[in-house]
Coordinates of C-alpha atoms in Angstrom, one line a residue:
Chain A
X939 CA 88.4 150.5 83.7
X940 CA 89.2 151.3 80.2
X941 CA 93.0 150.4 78.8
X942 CA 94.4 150.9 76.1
X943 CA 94.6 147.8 74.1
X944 CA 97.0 147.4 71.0
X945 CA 94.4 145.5 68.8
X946 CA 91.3 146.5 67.7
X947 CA 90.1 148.0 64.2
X948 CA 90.2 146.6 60.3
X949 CA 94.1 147.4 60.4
X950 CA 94.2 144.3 62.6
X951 CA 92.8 142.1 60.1
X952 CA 95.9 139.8 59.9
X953 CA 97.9 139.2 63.3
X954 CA 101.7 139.2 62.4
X955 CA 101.8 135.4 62.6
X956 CA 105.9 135.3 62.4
X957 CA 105.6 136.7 65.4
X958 CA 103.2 134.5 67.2
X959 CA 105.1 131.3 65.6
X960 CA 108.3 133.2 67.5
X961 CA 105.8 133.4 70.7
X962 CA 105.0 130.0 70.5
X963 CA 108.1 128.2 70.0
X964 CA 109.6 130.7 72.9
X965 CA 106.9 128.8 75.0
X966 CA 106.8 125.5 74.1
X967 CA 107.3 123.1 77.0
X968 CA 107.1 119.5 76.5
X969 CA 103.0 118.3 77.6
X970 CA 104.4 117.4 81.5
X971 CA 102.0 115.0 82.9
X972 CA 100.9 116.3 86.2
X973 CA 99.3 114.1 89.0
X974 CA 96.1 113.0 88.5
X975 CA 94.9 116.6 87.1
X976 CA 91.6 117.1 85.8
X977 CA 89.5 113.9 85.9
X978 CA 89.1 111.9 82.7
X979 CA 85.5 112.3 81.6
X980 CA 84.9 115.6 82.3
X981 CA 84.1 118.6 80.1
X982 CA 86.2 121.9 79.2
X983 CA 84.0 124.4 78.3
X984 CA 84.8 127.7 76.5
X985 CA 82.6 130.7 76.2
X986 CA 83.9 134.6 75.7
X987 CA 81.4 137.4 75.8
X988 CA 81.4 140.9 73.6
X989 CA 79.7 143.9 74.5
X990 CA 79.4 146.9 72.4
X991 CA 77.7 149.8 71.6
X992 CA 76.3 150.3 68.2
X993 CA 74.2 153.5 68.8
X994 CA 71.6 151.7 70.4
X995 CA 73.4 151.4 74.2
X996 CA 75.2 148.2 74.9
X997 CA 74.6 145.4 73.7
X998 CA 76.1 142.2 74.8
X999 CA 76.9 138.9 72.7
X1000 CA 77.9 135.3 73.4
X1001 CA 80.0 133.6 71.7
X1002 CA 79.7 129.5 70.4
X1003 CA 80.5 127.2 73.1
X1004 CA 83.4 124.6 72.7
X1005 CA 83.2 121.5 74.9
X1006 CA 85.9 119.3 75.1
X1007 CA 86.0 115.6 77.0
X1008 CA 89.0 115.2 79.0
X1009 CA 90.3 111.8 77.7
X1010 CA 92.3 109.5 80.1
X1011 CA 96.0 109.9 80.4
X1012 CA 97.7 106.8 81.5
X1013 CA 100.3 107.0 84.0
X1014 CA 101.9 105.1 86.4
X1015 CA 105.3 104.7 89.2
X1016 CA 106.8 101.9 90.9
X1017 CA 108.5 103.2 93.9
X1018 CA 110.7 101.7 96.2
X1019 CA 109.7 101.5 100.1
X1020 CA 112.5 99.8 101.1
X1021 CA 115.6 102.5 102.2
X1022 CA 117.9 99.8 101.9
X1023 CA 118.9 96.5 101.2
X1024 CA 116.9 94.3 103.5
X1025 CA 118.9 91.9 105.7
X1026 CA 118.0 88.6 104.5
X1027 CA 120.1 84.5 105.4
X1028 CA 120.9 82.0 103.1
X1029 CA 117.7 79.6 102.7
X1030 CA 115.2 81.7 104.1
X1031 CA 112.0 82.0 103.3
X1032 CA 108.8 84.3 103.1
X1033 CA 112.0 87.5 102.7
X1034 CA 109.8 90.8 102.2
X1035 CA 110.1 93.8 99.6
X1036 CA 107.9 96.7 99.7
X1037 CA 106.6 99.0 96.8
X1038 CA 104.1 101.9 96.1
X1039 CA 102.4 101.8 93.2
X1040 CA 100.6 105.1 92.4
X1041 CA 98.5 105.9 90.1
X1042 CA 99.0 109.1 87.8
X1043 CA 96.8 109.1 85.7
X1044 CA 93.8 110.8 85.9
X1045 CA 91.0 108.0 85.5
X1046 CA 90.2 105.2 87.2
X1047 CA 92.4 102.1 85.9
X1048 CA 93.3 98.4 86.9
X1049 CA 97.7 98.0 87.1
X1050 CA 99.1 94.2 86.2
X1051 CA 101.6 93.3 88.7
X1052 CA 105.0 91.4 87.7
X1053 CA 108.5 91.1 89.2
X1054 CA 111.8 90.2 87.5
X1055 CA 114.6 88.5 89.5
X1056 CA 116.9 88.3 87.0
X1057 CA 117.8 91.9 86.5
X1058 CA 121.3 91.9 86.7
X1059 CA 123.8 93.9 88.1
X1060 CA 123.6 91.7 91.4
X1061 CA 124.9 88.1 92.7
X1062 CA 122.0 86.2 92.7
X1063 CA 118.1 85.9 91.5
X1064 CA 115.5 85.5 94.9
X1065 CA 113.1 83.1 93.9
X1066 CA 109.6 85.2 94.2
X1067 CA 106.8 83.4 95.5
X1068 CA 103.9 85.7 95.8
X1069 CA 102.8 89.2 96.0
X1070 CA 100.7 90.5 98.5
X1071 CA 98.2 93.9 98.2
X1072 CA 98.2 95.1 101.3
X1073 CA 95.2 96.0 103.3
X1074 CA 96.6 99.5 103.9
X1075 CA 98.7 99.2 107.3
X1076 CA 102.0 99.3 105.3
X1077 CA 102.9 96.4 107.3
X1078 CA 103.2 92.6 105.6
X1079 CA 100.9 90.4 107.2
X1080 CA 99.5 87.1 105.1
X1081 CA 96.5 87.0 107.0
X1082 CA 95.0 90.6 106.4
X1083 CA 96.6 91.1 103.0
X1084 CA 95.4 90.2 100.0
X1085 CA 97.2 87.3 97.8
X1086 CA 97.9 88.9 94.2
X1087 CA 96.5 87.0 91.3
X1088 CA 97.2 88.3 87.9
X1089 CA 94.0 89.3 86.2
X1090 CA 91.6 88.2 89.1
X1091 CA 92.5 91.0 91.1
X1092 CA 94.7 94.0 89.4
X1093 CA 94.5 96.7 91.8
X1094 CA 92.3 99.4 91.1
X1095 CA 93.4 102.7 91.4
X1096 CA 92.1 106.4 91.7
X1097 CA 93.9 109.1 90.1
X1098 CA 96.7 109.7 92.5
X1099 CA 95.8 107.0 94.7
X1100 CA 98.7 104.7 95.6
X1101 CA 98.6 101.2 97.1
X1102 CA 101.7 98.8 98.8
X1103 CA 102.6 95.8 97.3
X1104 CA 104.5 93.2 99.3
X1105 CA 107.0 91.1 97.5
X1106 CA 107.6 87.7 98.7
X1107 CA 110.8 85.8 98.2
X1108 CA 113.0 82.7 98.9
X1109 CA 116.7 83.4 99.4
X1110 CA 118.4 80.4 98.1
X1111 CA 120.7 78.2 100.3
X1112 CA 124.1 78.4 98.2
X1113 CA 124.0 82.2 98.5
X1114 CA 127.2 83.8 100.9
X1115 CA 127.7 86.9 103.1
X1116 CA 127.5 90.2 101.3
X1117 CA 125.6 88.5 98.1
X1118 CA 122.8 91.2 96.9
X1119 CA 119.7 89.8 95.4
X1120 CA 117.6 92.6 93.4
X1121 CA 113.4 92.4 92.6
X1122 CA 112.0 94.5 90.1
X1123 CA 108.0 94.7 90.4
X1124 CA 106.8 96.3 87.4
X1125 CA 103.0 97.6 87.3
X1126 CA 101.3 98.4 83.8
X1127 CA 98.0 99.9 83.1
X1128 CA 95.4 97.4 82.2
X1129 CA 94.2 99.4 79.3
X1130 CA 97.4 99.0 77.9
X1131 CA 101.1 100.4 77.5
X1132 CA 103.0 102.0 74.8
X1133 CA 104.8 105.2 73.3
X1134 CA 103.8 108.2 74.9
X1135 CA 101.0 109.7 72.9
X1136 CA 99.9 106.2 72.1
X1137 CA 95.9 106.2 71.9
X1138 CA 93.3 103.4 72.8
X1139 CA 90.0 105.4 71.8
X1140 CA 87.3 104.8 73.3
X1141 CA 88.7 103.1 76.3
X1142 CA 89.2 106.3 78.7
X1143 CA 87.5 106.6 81.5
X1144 CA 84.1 108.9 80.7
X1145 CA 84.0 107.6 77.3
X1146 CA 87.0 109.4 75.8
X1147 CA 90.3 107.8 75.0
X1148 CA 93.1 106.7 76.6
X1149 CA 96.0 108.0 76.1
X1150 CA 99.6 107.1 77.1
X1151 CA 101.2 109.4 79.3
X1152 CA 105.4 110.2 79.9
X1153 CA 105.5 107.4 82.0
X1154 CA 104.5 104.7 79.1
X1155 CA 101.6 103.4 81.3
X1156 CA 103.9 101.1 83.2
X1157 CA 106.2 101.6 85.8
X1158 CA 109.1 99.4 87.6
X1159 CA 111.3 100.0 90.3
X1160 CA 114.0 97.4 92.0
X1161 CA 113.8 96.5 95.8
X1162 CA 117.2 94.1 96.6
X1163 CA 118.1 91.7 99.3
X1164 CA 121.5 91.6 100.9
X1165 CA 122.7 88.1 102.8
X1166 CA 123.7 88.8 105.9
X1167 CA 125.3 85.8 107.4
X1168 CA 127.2 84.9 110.3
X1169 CA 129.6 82.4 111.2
X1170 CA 130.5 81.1 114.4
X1171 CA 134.3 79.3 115.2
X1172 CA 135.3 77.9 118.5
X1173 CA 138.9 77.5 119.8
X1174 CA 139.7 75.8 123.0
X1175 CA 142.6 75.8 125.0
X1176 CA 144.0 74.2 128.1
X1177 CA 146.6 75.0 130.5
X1178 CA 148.3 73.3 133.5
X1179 CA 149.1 73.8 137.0
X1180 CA 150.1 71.7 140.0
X1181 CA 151.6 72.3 143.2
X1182 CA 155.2 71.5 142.0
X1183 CA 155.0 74.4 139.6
X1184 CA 155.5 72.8 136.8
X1185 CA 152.5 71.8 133.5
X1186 CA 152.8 68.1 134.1
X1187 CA 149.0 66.6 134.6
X1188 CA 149.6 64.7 137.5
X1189 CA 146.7 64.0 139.9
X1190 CA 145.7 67.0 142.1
X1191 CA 147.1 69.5 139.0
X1192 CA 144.5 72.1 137.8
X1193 CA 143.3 72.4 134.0
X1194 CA 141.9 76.0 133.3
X1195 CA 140.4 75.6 129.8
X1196 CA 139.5 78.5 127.7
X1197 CA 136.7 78.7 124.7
X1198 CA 137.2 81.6 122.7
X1199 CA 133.8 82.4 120.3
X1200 CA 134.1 84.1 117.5
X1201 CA 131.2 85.1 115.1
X1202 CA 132.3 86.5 111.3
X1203 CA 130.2 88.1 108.5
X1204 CA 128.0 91.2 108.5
X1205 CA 124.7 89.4 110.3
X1206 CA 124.4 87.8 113.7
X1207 CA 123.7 84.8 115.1
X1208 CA 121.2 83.8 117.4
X1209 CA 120.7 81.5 120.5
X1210 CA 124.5 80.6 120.7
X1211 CA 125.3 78.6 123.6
X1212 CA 128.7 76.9 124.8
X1213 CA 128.5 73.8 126.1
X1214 CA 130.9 71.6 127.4
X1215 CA 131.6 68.0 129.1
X1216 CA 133.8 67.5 131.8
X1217 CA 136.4 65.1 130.6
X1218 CA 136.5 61.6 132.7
X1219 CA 139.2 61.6 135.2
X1220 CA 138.6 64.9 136.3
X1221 CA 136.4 67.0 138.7
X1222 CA 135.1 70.4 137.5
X1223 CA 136.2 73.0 140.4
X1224 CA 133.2 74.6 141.7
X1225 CA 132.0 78.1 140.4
X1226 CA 135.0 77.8 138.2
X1227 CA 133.0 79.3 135.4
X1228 CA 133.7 82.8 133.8
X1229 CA 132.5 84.7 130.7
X1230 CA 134.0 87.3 129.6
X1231 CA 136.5 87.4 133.1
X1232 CA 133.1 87.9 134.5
X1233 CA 132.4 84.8 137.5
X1234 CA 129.1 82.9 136.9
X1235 CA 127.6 80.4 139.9
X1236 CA 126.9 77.2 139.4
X1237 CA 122.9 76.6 139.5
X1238 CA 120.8 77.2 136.7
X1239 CA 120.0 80.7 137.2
X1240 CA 119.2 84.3 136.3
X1241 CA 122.8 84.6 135.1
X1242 CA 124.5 82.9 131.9
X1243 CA 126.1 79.7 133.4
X1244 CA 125.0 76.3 134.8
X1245 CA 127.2 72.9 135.5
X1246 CA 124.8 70.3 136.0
X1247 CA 127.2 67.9 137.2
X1248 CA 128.6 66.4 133.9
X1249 CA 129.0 68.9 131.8
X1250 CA 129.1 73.6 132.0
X1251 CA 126.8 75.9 129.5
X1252 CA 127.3 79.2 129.1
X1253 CA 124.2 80.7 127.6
X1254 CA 125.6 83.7 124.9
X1255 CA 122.5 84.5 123.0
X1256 CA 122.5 86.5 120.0
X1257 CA 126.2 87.7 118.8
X1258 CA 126.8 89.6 116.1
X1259 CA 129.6 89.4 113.5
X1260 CA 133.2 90.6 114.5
X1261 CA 132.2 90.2 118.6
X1262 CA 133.9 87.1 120.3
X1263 CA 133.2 85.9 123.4
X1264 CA 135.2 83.8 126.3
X1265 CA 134.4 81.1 128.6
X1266 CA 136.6 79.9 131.2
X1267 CA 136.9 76.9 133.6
X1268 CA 138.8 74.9 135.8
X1269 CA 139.2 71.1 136.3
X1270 CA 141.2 69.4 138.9
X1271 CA 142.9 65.9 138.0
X1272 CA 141.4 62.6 140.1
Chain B
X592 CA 99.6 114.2 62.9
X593 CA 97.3 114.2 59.1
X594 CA 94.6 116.0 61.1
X595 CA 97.8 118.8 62.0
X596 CA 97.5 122.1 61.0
X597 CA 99.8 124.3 61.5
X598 CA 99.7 127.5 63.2
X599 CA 99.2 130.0 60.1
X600 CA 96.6 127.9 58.9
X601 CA 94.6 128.2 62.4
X602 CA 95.0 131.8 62.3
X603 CA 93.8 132.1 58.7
X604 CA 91.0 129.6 59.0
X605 CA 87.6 130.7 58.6
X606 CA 86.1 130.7 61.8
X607 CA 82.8 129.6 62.2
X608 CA 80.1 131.1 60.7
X609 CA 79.3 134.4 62.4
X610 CA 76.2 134.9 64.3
X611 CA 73.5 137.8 63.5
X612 CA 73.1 140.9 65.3
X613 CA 75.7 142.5 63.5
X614 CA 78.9 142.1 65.5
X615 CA 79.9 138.6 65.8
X616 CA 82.5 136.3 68.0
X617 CA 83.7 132.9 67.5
X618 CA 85.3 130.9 69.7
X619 CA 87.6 127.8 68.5
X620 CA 90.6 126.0 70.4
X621 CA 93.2 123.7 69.4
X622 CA 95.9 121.6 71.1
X623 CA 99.5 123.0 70.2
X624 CA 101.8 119.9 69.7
X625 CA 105.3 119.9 69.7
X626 CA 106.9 117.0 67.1
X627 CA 110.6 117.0 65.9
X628 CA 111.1 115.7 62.8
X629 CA 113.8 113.6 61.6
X630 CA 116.2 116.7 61.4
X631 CA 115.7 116.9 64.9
X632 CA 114.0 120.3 64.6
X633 CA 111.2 121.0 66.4
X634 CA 107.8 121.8 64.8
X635 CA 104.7 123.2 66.7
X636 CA 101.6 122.3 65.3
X637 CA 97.7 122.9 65.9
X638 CA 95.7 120.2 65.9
X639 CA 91.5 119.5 66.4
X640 CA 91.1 118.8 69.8
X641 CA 90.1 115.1 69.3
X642 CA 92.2 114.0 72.3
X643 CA 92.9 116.2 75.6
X644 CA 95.0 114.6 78.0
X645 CA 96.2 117.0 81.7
X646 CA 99.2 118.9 80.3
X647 CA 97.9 119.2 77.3
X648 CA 98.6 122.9 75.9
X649 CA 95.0 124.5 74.3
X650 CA 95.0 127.7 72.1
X651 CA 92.2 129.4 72.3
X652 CA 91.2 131.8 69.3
X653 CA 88.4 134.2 69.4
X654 CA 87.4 135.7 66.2
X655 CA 85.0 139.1 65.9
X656 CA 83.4 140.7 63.0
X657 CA 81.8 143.8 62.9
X658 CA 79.0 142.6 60.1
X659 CA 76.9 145.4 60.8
X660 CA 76.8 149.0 58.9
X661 CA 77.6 150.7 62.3
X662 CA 80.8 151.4 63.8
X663 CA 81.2 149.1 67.2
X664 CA 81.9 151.5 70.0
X665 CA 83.5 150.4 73.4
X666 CA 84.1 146.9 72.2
X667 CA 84.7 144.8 75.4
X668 CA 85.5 141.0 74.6
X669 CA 85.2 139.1 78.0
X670 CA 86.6 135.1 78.3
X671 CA 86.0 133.2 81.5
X672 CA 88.9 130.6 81.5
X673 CA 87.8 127.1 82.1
X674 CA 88.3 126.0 85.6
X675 CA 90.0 122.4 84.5
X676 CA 92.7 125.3 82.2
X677 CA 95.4 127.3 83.5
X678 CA 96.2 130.4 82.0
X679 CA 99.7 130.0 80.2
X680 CA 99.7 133.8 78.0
X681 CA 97.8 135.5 75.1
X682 CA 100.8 136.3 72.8
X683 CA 101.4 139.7 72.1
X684 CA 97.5 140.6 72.5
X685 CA 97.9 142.3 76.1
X686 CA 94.6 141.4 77.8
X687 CA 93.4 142.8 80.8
X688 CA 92.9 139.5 83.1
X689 CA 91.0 139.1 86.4
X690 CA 92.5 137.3 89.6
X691 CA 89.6 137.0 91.5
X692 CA 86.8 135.6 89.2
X693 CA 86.7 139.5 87.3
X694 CA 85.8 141.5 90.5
X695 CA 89.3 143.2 89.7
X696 CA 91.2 143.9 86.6
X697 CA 94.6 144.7 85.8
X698 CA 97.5 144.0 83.6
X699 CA 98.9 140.6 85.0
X700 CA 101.8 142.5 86.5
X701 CA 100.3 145.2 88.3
X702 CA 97.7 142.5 90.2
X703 CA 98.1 140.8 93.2
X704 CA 96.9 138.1 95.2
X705 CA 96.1 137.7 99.1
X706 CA 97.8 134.4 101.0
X707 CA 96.7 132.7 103.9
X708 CA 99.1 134.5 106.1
X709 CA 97.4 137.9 105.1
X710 CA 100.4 139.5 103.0
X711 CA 99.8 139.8 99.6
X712 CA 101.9 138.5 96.1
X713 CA 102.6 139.4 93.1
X714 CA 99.9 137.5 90.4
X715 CA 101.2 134.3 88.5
X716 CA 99.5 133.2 85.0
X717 CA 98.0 130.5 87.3
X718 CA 96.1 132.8 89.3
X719 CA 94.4 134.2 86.4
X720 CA 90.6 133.8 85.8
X721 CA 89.5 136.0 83.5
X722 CA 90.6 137.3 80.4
X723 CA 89.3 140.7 78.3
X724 CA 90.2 143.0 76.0
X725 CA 89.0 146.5 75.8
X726 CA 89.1 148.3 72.5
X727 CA 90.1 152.0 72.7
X728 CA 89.0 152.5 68.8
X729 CA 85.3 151.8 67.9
X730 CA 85.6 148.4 65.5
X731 CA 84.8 149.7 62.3
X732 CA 81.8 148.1 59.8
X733 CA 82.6 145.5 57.9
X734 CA 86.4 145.3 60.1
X735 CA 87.2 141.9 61.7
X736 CA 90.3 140.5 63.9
X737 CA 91.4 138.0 66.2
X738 CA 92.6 137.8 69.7
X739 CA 94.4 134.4 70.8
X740 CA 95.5 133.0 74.3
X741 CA 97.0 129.9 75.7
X742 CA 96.0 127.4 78.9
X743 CA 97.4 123.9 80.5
X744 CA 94.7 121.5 80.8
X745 CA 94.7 121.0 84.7

């Protein structure tokens, strides 16, 4: 198919540049890094083709090849894995953040992993203690993952490959209810960081440069702990009843004591019990014991309450912050 | 940026020496930076290809000479793109481009491209993958021109 074409012949020795300079700037897009792209170390190769006829019949030409190496572009993000602040309790220890680091570059490279606790912009700094590559699960486990040294074992990353990197912290003991805590973990290409555009030649994969890419070769997100603490106050109460109807403790008058529970804070607590002597002088009435207006026998058993014959336990378990919870019981006077 | 040229240069630069048999093509390609300067104006420059990074912008500029004492009838000039470049635009030069690795050929516009689902689309600048140009005027002796187009390194 023949078209008309709008160039061609001696008039056409000299393009109307202003109007390709217009064309260009129109066009011009800042160099976007894709992912990965085409791998570092290959070759571009151009070649265009004429055919003609002379007189003779066609003839057909090539043109000079141009090759060009594909240098390295250096690129890498930190992301996040956490959705939200992870729950963590004043002194504990071995608290985990999670991160993707992906490479998007497109060569080969090694990423040096840091953190920075002392970002800012929160209440306190968790101490890290280590950082963990995992083996792939997603899922922080010591014994499968892989300890992090610096320089003994950057993780090495294809072009668009990504790895997770478990942070591992200590949430100091003086910290309170609501604190935040924020990690950053920054990665940076082992070839090395810099401007955009900034050039290590030579040192690409395929024998090319390197080149620094949007991201400047390194990349940092923050991951943040929230304390989430619990506190737990107990109020007792005592009231008394005898046959006369009046609240004097003479012998033979009942004491029905009530222990109110009451956990505060955003966490929970776990493995509350409530557990309580029978004061001397008095005889605990027999299945006396409620929780929650609920009746509990005596014997140790499936349900929450036992009196062992000195002394009741109500069993309450884990509680979370803003719940209470009531025990009852009644003593008669010897 | 010493190694920068800008664009009129590249467009009036010699291009390589031209073959023998008469009619002649020469292929060069340059990467098209953008730099502001201190003005904060922009300024679009063509440099050497020593470094090409993914993103990168390439200008590709094919030069022809008619060195022979014959007229050049029917002067097709064919350019396979690169499969690591996508086709971005050839300026005001109008080529005919190929979708389909130059079985078909069209004006970008008027092409189309089949999806998985059967139905068909309109072409992008990514689809292309072939470019030509097809003189309707023989190329006179001694006459000479260029043709330009731009790609995204992949």
């Amino acid at each position: 198919m023949m078209m008309k074409a709008p160039v061609g012949g001696a008039k056409h020795r000299l393009l109307p540049s202003c109007s390709i300079l217009a064309v260009i700037a129109a066009l011009a897009l800042p160099a976007q890094a894709e992912a990965a792209g085409t791998r570092a170390g290959s070759t571009i190769s151009n070649t265009a083709s004429a055919s003609f006829d002379t007189g003779g019949g066609t003839t057909t030409i090539d043109s000079n090849q141009v090759d060009l190496l594909v240098d390295e572009l250096l690129d890498v993000t930190v992301a996040s894995n956490n959705p939200a602040d992870v729950p963590t309790t004043p002194g504990a220890t071995a608290q985990v953040l999670s991160f993707s680091v992906t490479n998007n570059g497109n060569g080969v490279e090694s990423f040096a992993l840091s953190t920075v606790a002392n970002v800012g912009g929160d209440d306190y700094d968790p101490t890290v203690t280590q950082l963990y590559i995992d083996n792939g699960d997603g899922v922080f486990d010591p014994a499968t993952d892989t300890l992090y040294i610096p320089g003994t074992n950057d993780p090495e990353l294809e072009p668009d490959e990504s790895v997770t990197i478990f942070v591992v912290a200590t949430t100091p003991g003086s910290v309170v209810d609501g604190n935040r805590g924020i990690v950053s973990l920054i990665a940076a290409a082992v070839t090395g960081t810099g401007a955009p555009g900034t050039a290590f030649p030579g040192r690409g994969e395929g024998g090319g440069d390197a080149v620094v890419g949007a991201t400047g070769a390194d990349g940092t997100d923050n991951g943040a702990f929230v304390v989430s603490a619990a506190t737990v106050t107990l109020v007792k109460s005592a009231v008394v009843t005898n046959t006369l109807g009046t609240a004097d403790p003479i012998p033979g008058a009942t004491i029905t004591y009530t222990i109110v529970a009451t956990v505060a804070g955003s966490g929970s607590v776990s493995g509350l019990a409530i557990a309580d002597n029978i004061p001397a002088n008095t005889s605990y009435v027999a299945g006396s014991m409620t929780l929650g207006g609920t009746p509990l026998s005596d014997p140790a058993d499936a349900d929450a309450g036992d009196f062992n014959g000195t002394r009741i336990n109500v069993v309450l378990g884990t509680v979370a912050g803003g719940q209470t919870r009531t025990v009852t019981f009644r003593t008669t006077i010897d | 940026m010493r190694k920068a040229l800008i664009l009129l240069f590249a467009v009036l630069m010699p291009g390589q020496v031209l073959a023998a048999n008469h009619v002649a093509l020469a292929n060069d390609v340059f990467v098209e930076r953008v730099t502001t300067d201190t003005q904060g104006k922009q300024r679009i420059l063509l440099e050497e290809p020593k470094v090409v990074v993914p993103g990168d912008r390439l200008v590709f500029v094919l030069n022809y000479r008619n060195a022979g004492a014959q007229p050049a009838d029917k002067f097709v000039i064919t350019n396979p793109l690169p499969d690591a470049v996508r086709f971005a635009d050839a300026g005001d030069t109008r080529p005919l481009v190929s979708v389909d690795g130059g079985q078909g050929w069209g004006r970008l516009d008027e092409l189309t491209v089949a999806q998985p689902d059967g139905t068909r689309r309109p072409a992008q600048p990514a689809d292309v993958t072939h470019l030509r140009w097809a003189f309707q005027k023989p190329i006179p002796a001694g006459a000479s021109g260029k043709l330009m187009f731009r790609g995204v390194v992949k």
